[in-house]
Coordinates of C-alpha atoms in Angstrom, one line a residue:
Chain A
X2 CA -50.7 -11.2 -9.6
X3 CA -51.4 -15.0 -10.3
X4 CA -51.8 -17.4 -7.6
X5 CA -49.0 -20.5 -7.2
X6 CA -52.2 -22.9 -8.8
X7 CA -52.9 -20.5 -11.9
X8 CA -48.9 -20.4 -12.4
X9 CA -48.5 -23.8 -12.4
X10 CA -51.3 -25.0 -14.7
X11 CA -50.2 -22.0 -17.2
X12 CA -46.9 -22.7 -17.4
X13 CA -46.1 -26.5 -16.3
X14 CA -49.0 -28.6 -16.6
X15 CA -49.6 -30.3 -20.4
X16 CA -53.0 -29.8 -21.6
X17 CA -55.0 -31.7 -19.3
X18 CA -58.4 -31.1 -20.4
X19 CA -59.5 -33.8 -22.5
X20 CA -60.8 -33.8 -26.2
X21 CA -64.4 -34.1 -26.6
X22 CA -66.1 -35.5 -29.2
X23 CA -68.0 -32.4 -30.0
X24 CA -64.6 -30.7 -30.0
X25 CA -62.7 -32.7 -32.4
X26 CA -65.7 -33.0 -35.0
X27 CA -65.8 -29.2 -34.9
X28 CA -62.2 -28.7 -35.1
X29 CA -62.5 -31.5 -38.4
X30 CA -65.6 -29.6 -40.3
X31 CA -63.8 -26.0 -39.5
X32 CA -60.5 -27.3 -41.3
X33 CA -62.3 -28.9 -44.1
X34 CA -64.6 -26.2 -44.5
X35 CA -61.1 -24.1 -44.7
X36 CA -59.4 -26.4 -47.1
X37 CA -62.6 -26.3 -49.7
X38 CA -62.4 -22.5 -49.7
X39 CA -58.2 -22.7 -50.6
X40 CA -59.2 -25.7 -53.1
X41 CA -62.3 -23.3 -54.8
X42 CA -59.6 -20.1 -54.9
X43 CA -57.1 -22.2 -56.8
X44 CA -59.6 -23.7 -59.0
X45 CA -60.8 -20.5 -59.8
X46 CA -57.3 -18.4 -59.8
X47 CA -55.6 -21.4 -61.9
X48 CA -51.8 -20.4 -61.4
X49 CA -53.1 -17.4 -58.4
X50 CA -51.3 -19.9 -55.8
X51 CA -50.6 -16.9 -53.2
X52 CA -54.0 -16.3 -52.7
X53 CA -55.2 -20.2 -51.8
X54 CA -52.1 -20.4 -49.9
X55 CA -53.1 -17.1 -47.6
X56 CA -56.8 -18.7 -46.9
X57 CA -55.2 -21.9 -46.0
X58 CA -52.5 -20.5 -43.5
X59 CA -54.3 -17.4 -42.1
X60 CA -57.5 -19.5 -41.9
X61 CA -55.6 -22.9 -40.0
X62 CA -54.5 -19.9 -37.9
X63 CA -57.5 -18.8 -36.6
X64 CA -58.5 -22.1 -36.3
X65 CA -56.3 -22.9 -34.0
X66 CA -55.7 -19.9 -32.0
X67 CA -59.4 -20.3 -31.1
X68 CA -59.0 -23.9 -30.5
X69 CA -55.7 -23.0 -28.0
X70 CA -57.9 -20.3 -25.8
X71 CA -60.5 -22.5 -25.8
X72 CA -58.1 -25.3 -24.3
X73 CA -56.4 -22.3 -22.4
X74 CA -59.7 -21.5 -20.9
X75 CA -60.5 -25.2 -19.7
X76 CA -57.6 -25.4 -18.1
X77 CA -57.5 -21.9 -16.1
X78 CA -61.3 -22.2 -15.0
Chain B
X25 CA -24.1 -19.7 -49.9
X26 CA -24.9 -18.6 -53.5
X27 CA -27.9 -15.8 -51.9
X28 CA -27.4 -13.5 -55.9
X29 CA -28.2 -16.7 -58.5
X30 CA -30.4 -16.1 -60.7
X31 CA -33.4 -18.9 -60.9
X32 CA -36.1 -19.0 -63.5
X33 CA -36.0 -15.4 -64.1
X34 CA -36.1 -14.6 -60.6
X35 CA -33.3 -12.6 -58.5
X36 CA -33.1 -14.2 -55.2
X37 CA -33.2 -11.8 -51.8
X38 CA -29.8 -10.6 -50.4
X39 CA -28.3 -11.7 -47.3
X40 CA -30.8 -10.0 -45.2
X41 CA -33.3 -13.0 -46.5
X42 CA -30.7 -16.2 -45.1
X43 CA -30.8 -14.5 -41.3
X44 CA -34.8 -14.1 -41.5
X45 CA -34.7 -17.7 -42.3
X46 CA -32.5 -18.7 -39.9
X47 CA -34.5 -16.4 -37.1
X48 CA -37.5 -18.2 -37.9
X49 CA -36.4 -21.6 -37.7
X50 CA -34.5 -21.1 -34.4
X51 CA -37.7 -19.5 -33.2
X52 CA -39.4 -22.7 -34.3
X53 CA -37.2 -24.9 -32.6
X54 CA -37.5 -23.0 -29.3
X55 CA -41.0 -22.9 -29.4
X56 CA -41.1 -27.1 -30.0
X57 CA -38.5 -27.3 -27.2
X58 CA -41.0 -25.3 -24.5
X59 CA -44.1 -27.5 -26.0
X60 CA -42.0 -30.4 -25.0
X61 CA -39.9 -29.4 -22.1
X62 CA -42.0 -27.2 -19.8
X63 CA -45.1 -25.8 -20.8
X64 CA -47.4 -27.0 -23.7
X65 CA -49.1 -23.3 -23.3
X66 CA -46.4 -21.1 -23.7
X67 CA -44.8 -23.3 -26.7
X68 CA -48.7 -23.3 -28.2
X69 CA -48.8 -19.4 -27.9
X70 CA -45.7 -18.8 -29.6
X71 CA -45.8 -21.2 -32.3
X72 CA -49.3 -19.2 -33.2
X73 CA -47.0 -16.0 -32.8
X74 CA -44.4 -17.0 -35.3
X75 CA -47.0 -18.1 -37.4
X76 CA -48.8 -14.7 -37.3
X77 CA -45.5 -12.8 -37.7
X78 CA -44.6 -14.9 -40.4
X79 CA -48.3 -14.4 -42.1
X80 CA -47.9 -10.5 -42.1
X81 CA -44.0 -10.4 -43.1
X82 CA -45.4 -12.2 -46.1
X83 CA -47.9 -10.2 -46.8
X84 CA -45.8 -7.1 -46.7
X85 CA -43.3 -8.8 -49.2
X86 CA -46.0 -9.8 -51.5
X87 CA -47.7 -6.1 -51.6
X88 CA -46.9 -6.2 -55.3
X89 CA -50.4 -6.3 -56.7
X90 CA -51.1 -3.0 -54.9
X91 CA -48.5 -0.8 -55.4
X92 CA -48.4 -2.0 -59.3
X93 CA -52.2 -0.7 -59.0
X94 CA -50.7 2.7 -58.1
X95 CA -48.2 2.7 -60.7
X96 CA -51.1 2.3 -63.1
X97 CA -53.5 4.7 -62.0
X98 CA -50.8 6.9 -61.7
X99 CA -49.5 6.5 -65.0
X100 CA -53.5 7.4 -66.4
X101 CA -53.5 10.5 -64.4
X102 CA -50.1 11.7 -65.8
X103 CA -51.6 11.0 -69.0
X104 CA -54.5 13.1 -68.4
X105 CA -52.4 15.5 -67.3
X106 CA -49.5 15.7 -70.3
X107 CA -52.1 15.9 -72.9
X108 CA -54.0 19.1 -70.8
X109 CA -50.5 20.3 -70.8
X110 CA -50.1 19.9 -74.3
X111 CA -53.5 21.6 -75.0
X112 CA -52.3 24.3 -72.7
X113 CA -49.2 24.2 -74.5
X114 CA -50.6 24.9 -78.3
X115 CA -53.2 28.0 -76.2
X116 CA -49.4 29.3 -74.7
X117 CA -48.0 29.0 -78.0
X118 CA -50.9 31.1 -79.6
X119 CA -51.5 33.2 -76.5
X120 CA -48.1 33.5 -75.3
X121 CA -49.6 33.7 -72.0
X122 CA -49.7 31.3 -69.0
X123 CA -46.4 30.2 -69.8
X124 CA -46.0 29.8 -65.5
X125 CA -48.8 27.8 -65.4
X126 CA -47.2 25.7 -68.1
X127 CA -43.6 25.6 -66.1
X128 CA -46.3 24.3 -63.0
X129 CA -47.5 21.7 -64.6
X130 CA -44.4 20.4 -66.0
X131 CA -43.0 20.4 -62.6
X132 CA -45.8 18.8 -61.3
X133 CA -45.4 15.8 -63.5
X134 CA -41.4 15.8 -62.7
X135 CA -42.1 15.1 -59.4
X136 CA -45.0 12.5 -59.9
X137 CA -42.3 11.0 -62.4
X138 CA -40.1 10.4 -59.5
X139 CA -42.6 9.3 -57.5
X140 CA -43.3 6.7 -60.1
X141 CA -39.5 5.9 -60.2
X142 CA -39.4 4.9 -56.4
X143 CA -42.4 2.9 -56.8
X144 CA -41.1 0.9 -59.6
X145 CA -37.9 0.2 -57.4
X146 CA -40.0 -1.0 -54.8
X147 CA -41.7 -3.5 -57.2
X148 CA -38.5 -4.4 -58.3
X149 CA -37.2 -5.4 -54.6
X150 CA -40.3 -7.5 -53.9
X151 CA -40.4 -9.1 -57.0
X152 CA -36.9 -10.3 -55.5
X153 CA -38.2 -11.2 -52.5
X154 CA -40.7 -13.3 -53.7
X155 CA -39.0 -16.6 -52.5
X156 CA -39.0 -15.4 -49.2
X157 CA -42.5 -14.6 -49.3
X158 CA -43.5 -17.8 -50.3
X159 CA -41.0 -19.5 -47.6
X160 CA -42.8 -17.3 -45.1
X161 CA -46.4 -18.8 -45.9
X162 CA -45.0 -22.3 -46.1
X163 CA -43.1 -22.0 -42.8
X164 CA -46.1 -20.5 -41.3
X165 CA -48.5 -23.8 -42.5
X166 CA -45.6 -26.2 -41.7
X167 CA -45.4 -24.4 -37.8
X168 CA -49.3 -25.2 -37.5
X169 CA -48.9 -28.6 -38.9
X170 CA -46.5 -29.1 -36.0
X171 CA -48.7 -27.9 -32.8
X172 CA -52.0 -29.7 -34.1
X173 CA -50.8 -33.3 -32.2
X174 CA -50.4 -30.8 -29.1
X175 CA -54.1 -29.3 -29.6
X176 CA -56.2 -32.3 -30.5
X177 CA -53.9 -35.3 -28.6
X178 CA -54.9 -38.4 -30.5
X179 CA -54.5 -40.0 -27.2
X180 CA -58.2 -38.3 -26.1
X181 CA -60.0 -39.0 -28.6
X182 CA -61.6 -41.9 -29.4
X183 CA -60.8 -44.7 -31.7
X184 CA -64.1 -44.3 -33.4
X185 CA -63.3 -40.8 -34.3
X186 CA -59.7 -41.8 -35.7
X187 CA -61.2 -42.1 -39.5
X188 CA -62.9 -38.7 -39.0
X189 CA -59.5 -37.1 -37.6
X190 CA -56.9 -38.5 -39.9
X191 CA -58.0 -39.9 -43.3
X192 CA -60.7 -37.6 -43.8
X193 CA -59.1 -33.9 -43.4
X194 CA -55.6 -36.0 -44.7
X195 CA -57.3 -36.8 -47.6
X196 CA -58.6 -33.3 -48.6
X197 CA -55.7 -31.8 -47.3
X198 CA -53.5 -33.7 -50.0
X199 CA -55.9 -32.7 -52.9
X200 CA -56.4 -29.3 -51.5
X201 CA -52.5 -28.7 -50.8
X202 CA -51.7 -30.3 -54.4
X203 CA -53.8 -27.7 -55.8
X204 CA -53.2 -25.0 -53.8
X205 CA -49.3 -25.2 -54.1
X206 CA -48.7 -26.4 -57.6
X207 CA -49.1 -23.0 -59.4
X208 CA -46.8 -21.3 -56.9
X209 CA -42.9 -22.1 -57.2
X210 CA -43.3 -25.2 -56.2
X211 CA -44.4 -29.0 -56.4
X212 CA -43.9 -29.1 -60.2
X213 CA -44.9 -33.5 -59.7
X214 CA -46.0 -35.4 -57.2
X215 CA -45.0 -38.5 -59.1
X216 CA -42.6 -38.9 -62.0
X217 CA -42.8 -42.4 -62.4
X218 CA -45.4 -44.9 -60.1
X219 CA -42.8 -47.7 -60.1
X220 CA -39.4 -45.2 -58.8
X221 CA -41.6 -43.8 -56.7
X222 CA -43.2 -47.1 -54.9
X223 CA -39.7 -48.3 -54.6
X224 CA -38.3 -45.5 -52.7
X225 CA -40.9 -46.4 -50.2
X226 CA -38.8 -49.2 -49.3
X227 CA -36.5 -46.6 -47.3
X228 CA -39.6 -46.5 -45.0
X229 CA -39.0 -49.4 -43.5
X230 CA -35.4 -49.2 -42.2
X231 CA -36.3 -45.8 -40.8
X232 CA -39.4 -47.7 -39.0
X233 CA -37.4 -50.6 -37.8
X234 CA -34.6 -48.0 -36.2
X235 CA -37.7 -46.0 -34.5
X236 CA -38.7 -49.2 -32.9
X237 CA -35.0 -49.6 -32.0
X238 CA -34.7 -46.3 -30.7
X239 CA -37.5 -47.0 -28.3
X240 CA -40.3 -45.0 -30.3
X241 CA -43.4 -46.7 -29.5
X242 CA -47.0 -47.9 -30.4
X243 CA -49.8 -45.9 -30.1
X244 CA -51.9 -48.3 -28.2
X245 CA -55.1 -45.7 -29.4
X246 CA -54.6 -46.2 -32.9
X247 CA -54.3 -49.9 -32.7
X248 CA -58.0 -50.9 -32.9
X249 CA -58.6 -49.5 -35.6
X250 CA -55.7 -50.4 -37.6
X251 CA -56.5 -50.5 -41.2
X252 CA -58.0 -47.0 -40.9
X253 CA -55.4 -46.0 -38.8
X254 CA -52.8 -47.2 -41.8
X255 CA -54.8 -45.2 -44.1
X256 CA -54.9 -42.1 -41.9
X257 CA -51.0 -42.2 -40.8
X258 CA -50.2 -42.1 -45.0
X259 CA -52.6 -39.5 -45.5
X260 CA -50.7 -37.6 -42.9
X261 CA -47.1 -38.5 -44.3
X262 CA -48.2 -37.2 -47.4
X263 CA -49.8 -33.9 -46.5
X264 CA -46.2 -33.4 -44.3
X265 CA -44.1 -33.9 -47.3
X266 CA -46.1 -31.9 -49.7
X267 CA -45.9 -28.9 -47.3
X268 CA -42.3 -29.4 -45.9
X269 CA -40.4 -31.1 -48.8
X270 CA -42.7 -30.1 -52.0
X271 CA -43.1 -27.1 -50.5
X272 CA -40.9 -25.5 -48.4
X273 CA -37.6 -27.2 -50.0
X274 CA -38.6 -25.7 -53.1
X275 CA -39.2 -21.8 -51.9
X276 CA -36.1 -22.3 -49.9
X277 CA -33.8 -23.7 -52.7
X278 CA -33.6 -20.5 -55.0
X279 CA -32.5 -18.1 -51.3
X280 CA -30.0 -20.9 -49.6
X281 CA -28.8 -22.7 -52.5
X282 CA -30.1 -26.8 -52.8
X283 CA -27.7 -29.0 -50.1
X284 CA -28.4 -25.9 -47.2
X285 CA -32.1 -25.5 -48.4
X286 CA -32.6 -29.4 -48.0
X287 CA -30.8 -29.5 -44.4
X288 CA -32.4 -26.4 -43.4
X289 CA -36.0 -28.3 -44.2
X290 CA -34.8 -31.5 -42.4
X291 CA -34.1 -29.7 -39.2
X292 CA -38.1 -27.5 -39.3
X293 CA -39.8 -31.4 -40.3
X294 CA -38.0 -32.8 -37.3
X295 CA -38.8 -29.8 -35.1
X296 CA -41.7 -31.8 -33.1
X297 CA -39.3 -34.4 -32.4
X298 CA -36.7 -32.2 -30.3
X299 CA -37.5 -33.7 -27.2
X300 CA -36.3 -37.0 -27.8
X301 CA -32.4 -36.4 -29.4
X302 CA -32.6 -40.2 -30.5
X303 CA -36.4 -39.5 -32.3
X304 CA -35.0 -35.7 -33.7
X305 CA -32.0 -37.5 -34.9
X306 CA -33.7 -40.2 -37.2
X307 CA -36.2 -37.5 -38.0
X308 CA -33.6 -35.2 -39.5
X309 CA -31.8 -38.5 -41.4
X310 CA -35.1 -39.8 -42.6
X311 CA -35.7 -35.6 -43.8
X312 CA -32.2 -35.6 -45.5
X313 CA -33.4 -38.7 -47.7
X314 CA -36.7 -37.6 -48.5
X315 CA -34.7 -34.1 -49.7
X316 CA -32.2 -35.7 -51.8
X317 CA -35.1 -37.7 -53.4
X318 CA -36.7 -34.6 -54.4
X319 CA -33.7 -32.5 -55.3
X320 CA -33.0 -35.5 -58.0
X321 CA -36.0 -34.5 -59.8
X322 CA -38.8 -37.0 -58.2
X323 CA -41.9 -36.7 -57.1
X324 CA -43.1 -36.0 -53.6
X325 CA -45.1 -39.0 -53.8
X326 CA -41.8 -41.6 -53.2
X327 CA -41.2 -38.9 -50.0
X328 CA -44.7 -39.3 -48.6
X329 CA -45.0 -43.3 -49.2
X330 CA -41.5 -44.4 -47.3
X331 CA -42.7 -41.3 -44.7
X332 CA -46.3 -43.6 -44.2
X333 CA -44.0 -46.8 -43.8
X334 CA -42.1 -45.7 -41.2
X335 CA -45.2 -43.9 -39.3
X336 CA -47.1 -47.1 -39.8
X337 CA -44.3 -49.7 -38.6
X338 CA -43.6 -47.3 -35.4
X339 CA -47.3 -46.6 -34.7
X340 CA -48.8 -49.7 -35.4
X341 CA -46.5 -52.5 -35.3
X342 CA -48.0 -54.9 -32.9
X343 CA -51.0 -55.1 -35.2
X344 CA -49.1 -55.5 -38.1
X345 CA -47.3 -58.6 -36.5
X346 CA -50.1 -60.0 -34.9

């Protein structure tokens, strides 16, 4: 099903693509924006911890997970 | 492995709880061995898996707001329904008819009363499991921590964006994470006292000067910019500890007991390090000291200033010397 080149770069090569700079700012300004929500939610909850701590790990999470297929992408096309 | 004290009020998870923990940190491990070791994609997918599975075990285990919402509205509706009964009841009484609609109704609200029953044993097996819930969550933010050097490599990016990669999402991230975690479980101080606390970052710099013996080395793309750089490398020591040790020592101590919780944490800091035995070695030294620091009743703040040492000596050194 995948070729010997799309095998390779999926599951030997490191991330080759390189960072951009658009990348990296957008990466930053999603994680901040993420952080201020978690930071608003515990101002507001006081002791509601759970709640900030669910928007900070589900949102990093998405975060990432789009930054990894975007990478994932790069590499495969 | 004391997994039935009694902490604060709160009964700690059984047994089943220690080998969820130790699933998930072997899991970890594995994952940080294939980021390292043969393939950055499949180690990338299944940190984010682990994270994810970890994300919805907790949420499962922390369903307590919901199902006490059913107990309540359940508990108005039986009300409702005792005092129709009663009315019924008093017309029976005078009537002395519909006495097996009456019998209905009372067997109605037998069963809702076990139904209620169940649900409050539920509640009460969550409310155990608290500590694992909150483990859960921390594990999962401590996992991404980890992969982010894999998905932005510092080494691409320019030294002109270092301020904006580092110190500015570090700096937020320490309010933001101070905030966020302090009404849980969890960091009850960051600092006890400013003096203790600066001198424990003295332990930094052994652990930086055995990195550089080790053969850990200089990040030539942090180098020009090395004051910011300094900044940003504390900002990031300090975020790590308030997650791992602040954090995730504290949800673990009340399921494993303190001395297990605190190696158990060493080992998931050092996890990006497991390529290098000599580097995951030192990692999990320098995470025993920053544990027992902690579990004497400091602050995180001693932890994540000797943790910026060391990151500074290893990372930056030929500045510093110049």
């Amino acid at each position: 099903m995948f070729s010997d080149e799309l095998w390779r770069a999926l599951f030997n090569a490191p991330f080759s693509a390189s960072v951009s700079l658009v990348d990296a700012l957008v990466v930053v300004v999603l994680i901040l924006v993420l952080m201020w929500r978690a930071f608003v939610h515990a101002r507001a909850g006081g002791v509601d911890a759970p709640g900030s701590e669910r928007i900070l790990a589900s949102t990093l999470f998405v975060v990432l997970t789009i930054v990894f297929i975007a990478r994932m992408a790069a590499i495969i096309t | 492995m004391s997994s039935d004290q009694e902490t604060d009020g709160t009964v700690t998870p059984d047994r089943h709880g220690v080998w969820l923990i130790a699933a998930y940190v072997v899991a970890l491990f594995a994952a940080h061995a294939l980021l390292a070791w043969t393939s950055l994609i499949v180690g990338t997918a299944m940190v984010l898996a682990l994270t994810m599975t970890a994300l919805a075990h907790a949420a499962r285990l922390d369903d307590r707001p919901s199902i006490r919402g059913k107990i309540s509205n359940e508990a108005a509706s039986m009300r409702t329904e005792g005092s129709r009964a009663v009315t019924h009841g008093r017309d029976a009484a005078n009537a002395e008819t519909d006495v097996d609609r009456l019998g209905g109704q009372i067997s109605l609200l037998e069963r809702r009363l076990d139904r209620l029953e169940r649900d409050w044993d539920r509640i009460e097996s969550l409310r155990r499991a608290a500590p694992l819930a909150a483990f859960l969550r921390c594990y999962a933010l401590v996992a991404l921590i980890g992969v982010m050097p894999y998905l932005l490599p510092l080494g691409d990016i320019p030294a002109t964006l270092i301020p904006a990669v580092l110190a500015l999402p570090g700096v937020f991230g320490i309010i933001t994470l101070r905030r966020v975690l302090d009404g849980g479980v969890i960091v009850r101080r960051v600092g006890r006292s400013w003096p203790r606390e600066a001198a424990f970052a003295l332990v930094g710099i052994p652990l930086g000067v055995l990195g550089r013996a080790i053969g850990l080395s200089t990040d030539p793309h942090l180098l020009p910019t090395t004051v910011v750089a300094t900044f940003g490398l504390f900002t990031v020591a300090m975020v790590e500890e308030l997650a791992v040790r602040g954090y995730l020592q504290s949800a673990l101590g009340p399921i494993l007991g303190v001395v297990p919780a605190m190696g158990v944490v060493a080992i998931v800091g050092a996890a990006p390090a497991v390529a290098d035995p000599a580097a995951f070695l030192l990692a999990v030294v320098a995470g025993i000291a920053f544990g027992w620091w902690i579990s004497r009743g400091n602050g995180v703040l001693g932890a994540g200033l000797a943790h910026g040492v060391a990151l500074v000596l290893i990372s930056l050194w030929p500045a510093i010397a110049r």
